[in-house]
Structures are given as C-alpha cells and as structure tokens.
CSV table of C-alpha atoms in Angstrom, one decimal:
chain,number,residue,atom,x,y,z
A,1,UNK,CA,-73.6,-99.5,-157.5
A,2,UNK,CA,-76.9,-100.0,-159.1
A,3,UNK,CA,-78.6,-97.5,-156.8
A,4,UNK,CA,-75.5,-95.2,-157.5
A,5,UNK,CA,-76.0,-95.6,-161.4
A,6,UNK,CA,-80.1,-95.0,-161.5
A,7,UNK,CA,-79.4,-92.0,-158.8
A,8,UNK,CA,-77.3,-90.1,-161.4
A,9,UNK,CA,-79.3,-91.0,-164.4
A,10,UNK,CA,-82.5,-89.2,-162.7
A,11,UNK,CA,-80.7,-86.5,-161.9
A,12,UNK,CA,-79.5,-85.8,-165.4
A,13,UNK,CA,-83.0,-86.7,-166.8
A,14,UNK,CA,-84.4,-84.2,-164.2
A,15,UNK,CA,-81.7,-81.7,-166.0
A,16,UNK,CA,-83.0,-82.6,-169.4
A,17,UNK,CA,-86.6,-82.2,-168.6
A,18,UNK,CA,-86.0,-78.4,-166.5
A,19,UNK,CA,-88.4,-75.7,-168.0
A,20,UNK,CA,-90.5,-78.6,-169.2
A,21,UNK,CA,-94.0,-78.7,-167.0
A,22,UNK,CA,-93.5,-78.9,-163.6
A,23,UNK,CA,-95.6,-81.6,-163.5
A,24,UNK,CA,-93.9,-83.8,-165.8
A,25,UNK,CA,-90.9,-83.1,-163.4
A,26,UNK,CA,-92.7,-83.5,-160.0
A,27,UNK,CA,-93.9,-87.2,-162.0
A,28,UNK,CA,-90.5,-88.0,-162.9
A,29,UNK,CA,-89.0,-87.5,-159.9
A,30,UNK,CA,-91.8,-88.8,-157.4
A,31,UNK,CA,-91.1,-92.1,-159.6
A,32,UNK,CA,-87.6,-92.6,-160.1
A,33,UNK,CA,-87.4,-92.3,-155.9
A,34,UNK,CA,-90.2,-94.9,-155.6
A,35,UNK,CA,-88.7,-97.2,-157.9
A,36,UNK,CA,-85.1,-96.8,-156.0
A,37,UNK,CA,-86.6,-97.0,-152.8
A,38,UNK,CA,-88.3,-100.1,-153.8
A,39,UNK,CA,-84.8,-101.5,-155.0
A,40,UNK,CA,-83.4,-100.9,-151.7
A,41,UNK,CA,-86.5,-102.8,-149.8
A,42,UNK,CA,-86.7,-105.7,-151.9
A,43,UNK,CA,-82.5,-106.1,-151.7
A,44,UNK,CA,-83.0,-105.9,-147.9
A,45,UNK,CA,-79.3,-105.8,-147.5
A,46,UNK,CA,-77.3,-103.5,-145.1
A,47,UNK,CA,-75.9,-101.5,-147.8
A,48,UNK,CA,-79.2,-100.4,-149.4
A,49,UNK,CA,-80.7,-99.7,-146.5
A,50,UNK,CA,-77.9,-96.9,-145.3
A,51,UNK,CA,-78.5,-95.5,-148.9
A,52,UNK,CA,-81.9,-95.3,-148.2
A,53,UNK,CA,-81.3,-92.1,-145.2
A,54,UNK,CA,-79.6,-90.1,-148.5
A,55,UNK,CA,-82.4,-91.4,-150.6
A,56,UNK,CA,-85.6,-89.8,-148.5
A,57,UNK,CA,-83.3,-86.6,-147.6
A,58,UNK,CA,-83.2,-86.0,-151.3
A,59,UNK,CA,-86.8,-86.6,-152.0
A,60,UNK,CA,-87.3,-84.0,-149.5
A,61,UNK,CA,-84.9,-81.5,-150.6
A,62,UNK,CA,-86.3,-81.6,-154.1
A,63,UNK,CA,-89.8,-81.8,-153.0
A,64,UNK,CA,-89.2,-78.4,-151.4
A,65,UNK,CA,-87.4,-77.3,-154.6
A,66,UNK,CA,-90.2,-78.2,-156.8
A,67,UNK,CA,-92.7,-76.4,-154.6
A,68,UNK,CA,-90.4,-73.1,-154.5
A,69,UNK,CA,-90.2,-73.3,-158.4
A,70,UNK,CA,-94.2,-73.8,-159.1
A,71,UNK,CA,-94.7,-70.6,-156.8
A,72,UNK,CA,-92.5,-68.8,-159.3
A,73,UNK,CA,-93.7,-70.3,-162.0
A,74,UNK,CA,-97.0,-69.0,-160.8
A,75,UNK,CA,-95.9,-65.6,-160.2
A,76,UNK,CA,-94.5,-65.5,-163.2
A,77,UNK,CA,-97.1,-66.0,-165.1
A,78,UNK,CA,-99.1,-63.8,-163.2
A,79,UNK,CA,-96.4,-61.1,-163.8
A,80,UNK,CA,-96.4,-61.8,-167.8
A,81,UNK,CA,-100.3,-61.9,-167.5
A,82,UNK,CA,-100.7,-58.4,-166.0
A,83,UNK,CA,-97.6,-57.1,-167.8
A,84,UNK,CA,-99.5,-58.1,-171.3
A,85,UNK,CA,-102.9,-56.5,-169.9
A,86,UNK,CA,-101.4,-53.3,-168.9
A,87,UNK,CA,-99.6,-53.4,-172.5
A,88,UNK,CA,-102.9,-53.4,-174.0
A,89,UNK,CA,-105.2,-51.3,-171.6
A,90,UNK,CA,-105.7,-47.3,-171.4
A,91,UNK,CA,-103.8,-46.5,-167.5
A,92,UNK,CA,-106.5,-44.2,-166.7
A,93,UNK,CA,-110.0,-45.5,-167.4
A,94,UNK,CA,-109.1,-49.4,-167.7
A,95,UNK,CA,-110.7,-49.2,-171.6
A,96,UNK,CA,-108.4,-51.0,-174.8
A,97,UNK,CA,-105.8,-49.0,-175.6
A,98,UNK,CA,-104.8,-48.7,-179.9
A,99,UNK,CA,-102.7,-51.4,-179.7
A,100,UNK,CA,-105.3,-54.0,-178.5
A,101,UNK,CA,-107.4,-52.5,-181.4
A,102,UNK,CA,-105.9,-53.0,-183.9
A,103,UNK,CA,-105.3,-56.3,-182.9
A,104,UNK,CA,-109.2,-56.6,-182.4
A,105,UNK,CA,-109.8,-55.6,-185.8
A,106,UNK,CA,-107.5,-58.1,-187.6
A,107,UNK,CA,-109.8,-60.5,-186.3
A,108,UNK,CA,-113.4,-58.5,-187.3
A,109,UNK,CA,-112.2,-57.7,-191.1
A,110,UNK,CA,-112.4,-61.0,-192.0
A,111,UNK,CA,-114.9,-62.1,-190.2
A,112,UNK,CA,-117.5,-59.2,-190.9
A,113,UNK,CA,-116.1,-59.8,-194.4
A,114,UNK,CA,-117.1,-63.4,-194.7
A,115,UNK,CA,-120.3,-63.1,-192.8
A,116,UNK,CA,-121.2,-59.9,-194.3
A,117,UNK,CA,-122.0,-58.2,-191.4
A,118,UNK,CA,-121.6,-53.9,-190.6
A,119,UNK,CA,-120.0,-52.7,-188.5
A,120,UNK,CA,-120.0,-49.1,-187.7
A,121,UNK,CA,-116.3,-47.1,-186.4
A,122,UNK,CA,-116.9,-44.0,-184.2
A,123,UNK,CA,-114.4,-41.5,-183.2
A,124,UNK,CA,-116.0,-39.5,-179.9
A,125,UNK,CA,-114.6,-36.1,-178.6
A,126,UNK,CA,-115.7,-34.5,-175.3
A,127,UNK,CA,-116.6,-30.9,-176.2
A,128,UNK,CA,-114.8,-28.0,-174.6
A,129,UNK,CA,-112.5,-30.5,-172.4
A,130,UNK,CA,-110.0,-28.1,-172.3
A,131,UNK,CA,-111.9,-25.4,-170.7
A,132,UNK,CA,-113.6,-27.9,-168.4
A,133,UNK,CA,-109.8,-28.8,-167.2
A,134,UNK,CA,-108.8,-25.1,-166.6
A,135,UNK,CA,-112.0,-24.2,-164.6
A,136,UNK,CA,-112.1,-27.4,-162.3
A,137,UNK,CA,-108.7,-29.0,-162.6
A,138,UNK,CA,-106.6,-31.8,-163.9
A,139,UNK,CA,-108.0,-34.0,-161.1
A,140,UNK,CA,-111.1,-33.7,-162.1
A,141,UNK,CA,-111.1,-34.0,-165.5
A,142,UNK,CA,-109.8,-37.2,-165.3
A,143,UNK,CA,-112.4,-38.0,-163.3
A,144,UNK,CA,-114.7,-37.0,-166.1
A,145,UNK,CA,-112.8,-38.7,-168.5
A,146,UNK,CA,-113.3,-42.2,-166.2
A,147,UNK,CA,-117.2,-41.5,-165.2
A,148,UNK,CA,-117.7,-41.2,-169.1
A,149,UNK,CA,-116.0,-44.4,-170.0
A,150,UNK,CA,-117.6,-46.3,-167.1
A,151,UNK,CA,-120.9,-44.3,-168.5
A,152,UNK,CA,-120.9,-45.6,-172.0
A,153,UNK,CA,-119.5,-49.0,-171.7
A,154,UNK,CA,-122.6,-49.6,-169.8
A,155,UNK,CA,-124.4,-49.1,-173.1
A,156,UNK,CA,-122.4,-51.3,-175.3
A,157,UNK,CA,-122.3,-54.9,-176.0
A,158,UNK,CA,-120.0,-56.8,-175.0
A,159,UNK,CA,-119.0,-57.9,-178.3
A,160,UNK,CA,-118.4,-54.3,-178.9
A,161,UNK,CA,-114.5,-52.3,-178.4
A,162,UNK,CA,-114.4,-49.1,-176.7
A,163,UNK,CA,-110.9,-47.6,-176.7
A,164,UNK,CA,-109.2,-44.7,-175.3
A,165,UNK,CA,-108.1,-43.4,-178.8
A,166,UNK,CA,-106.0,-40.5,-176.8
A,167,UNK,CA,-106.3,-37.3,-174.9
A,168,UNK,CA,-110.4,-36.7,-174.9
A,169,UNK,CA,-111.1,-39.1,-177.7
A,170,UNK,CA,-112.3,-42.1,-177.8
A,171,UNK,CA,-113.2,-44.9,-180.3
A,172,UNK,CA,-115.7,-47.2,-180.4
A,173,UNK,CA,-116.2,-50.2,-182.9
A,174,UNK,CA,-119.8,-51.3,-182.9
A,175,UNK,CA,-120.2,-54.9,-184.6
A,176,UNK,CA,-122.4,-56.3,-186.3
A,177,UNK,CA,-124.9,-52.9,-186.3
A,178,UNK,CA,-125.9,-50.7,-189.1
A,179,UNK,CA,-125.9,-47.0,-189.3
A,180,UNK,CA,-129.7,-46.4,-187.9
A,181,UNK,CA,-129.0,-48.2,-185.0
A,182,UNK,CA,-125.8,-47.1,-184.2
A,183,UNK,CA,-127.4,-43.3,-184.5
A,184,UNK,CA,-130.0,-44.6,-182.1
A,185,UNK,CA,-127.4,-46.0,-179.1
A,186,UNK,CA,-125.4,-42.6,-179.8
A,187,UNK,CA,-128.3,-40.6,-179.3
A,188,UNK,CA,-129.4,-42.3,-176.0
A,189,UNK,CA,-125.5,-42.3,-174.8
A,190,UNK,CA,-125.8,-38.5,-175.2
A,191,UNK,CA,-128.4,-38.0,-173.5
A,192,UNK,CA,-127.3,-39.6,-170.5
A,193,UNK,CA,-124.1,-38.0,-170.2
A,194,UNK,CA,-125.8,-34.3,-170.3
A,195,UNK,CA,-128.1,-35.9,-167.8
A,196,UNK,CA,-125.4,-37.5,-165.3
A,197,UNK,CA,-121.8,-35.6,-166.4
A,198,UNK,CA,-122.8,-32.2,-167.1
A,199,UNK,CA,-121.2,-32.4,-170.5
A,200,UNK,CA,-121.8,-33.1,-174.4
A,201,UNK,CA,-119.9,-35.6,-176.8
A,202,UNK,CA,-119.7,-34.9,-180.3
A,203,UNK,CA,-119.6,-37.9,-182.8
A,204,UNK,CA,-118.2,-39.0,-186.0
A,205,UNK,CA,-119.5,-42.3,-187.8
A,206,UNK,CA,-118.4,-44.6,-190.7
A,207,UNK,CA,-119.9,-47.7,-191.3
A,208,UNK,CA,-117.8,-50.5,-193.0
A,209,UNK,CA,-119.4,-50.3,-196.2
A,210,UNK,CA,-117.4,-47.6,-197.0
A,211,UNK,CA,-114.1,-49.2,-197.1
A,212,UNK,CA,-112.3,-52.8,-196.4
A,213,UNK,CA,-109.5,-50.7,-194.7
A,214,UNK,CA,-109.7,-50.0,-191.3
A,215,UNK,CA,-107.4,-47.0,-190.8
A,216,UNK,CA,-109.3,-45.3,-193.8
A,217,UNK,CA,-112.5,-46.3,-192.0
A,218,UNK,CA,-111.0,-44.6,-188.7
A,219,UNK,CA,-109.6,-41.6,-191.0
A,220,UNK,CA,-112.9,-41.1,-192.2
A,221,UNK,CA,-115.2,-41.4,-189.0
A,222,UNK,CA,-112.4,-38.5,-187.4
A,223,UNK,CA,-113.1,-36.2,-190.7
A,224,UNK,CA,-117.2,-36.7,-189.7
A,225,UNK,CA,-116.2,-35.9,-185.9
A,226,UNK,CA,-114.0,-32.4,-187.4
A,227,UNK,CA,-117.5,-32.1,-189.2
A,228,UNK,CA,-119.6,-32.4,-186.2
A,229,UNK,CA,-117.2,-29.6,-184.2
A,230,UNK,CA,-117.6,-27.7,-187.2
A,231,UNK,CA,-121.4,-28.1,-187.2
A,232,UNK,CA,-121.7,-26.4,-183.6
A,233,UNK,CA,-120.8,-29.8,-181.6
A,234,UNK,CA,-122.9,-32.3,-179.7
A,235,UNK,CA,-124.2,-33.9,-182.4
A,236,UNK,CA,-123.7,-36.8,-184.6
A,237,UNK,CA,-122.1,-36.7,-188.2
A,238,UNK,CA,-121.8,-39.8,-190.9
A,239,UNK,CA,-118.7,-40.2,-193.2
C-alpha cells in the first residue's frame, strides 16, 4: 500500500514538473524508483518483491521516454535556432538582413552615445546591375551579388554589420571609425572589386555625428549614394 501510495505520488509530481528541464525530471524520476526499490529490498517480504518486476519495467519504459523527449527537445531547439537565424539573415548571400539591424543598432546608439565613439552608416549600390543581369543572366548576377558580399566582409571587422539592405544595395555600419578612415577601407574595397568582380560600387557615407537617429542617419547616407550616381558613379560621397 505504501509502495502503491509513493508510486502515484511520483507519477503526478512527474506531471507537475513536465516542460520543466529534463534533467530535473530524469533526477526525479531516477530517485523516486531508487528510493521505492530500496523499500521493497529492505521489507524483503513476498509482496514487495512481486512489485518490484512492475517497478524496473517502469523505470525502463520511462527511461526510454525521457530519452525520446530530450532528442526532441534537441531538435527542437535546433529547429527554433535556425528558424530565428533564417529570420534574421539575407537568403541569398548569408549577410544580416534589416531586421537584425535594426536590432544591432539599438544596442550601438547607446553605447557609441555613452562612450562617445563614431560610427560611420554606408548605403552601397552596384553600378549598372541591371544591365549586368540582362547581358549575363539572373544566375549570374546573383552570383555577383554573393562574390561581392563574401568580397567585402573580408575587409571588415568583425565588430562591424554588413547587411543586404535589398535588391543591389547594401549597408554597412562601421563602429567605432571616423570619416577618414572609413573613406580609406572604402577606397581599398573598391579597388578590389574592379580588380577581382569586373564591376564598380558607388558609396554613400554619414557618420554619426550628424544625428542621434538612425533611420535619419540611413536616410542621409542613401541621399550621398543618389549623389554619388549623380556624380558619374564609382565613387564615394559624405552626407
């Protein structure tokens, strides 16, 4: 009767305790058998030890169910993981998308505020990307547009956010770097894509200084890239 009694109060503690960590439950179960299969030993009597077959089937039966339900935990975790990734990351090149920038830069503002360090925001166009997809195909423009991520994230730090703004635009958010040397990085990154893509970028730049607002910084670093199209393209232009 005692066995009977401390049998169903671990079963409804095991109910009280589902969803908690499967460890704590593995624990609690692992336990609560040892303590009744220790009961049963010690009474020695013919009674216990017939419960003690239904006893050890149990602890195997939920052994196996504990297993099966940490491989799903697992996998689902590992589902929730990749599903949050692929939430947050560009389909085509692997860069952030816009929505894990702007949750980047609620975390920068305040710090770069505090610290009082620039940051520079660049909007990046590839020039004549349309043309370039009509004479060699879709296929190969996005195969342009991956080479040139892969290209300049090379370059960058990686405390630095390169994003796949949209289409053939990109943005990149260079902390903690002033407008000089951001020029300098964007004039080497040029170079190296005329020397290995066959193409130019044009740039537009607006350094932090300007405003404590990020989408006016963004609004203003696309007005210097219309700027630098209107100025003949490949070239860098500061807001």
């Amino acid at each position: 009767m005692i066995a009977a009694f401390s049998l169903i109060s671990m079963l409804t503690g095991g109910i009280l305790l589902y969803r908690s960590s499967l460890k704590i439950i593995r624990l609690y179960f692992y336990v609560s058998f040892a303590c009744l299969i220790g009961r049963c030993l010690y009474e020695g009597s013919y009674q216990y030890y017939l419960l003690l077959v239904p006893l050890l089937i149990m602890l195997v039966l939920i052994h196996q169910l504990l297993k099966t339900q940490f491989s799903d935990y697992v996998e689902n975790i590992a589902r929730r993981i990749q599903y949050e990734r692929a939430s947050q990351a560009d389909p085509l090149t692997g860069l952030a998308n816009r929505r894990y920038m702007d949750a980047f830069m609620e975390k920068l503002l305040p710090i770069s505020k505090r610290s009082n360090q620039e940051f520079q925001v660049s909007m990046i166009d590839i020039d004549h990307f349309k043309k370039y997809n009509d004479t060699h195909g879709h296929i190969k423009g996005d195969e342009l547009l991956i080479n040139l991520s892969h290209l300049i994230k090379r370059r960058i730090r990686s405390g630095d956010l390169f994003v796949r703004y949209g289409g053939e635009e990109f943005t990149l958010i260079l902390a903690g770097c002033d407008q000089d040397s951001a020029k300098e990085l964007f004039e080497e990154i040029m170079v190296d894509i005329k020397e290995e893509l066959g193409v130019s970028i044009s740039v537009g730049l607006s350094s932090s200084h300007r405003s404590n607002d990020f989408y006016q910084l963004l609004e203003l670093a696309d007005d210097a890239l219309y700027s630098s199209k209107q100025n003949g393209r490949d070239c860098i232009t500061f807001a």
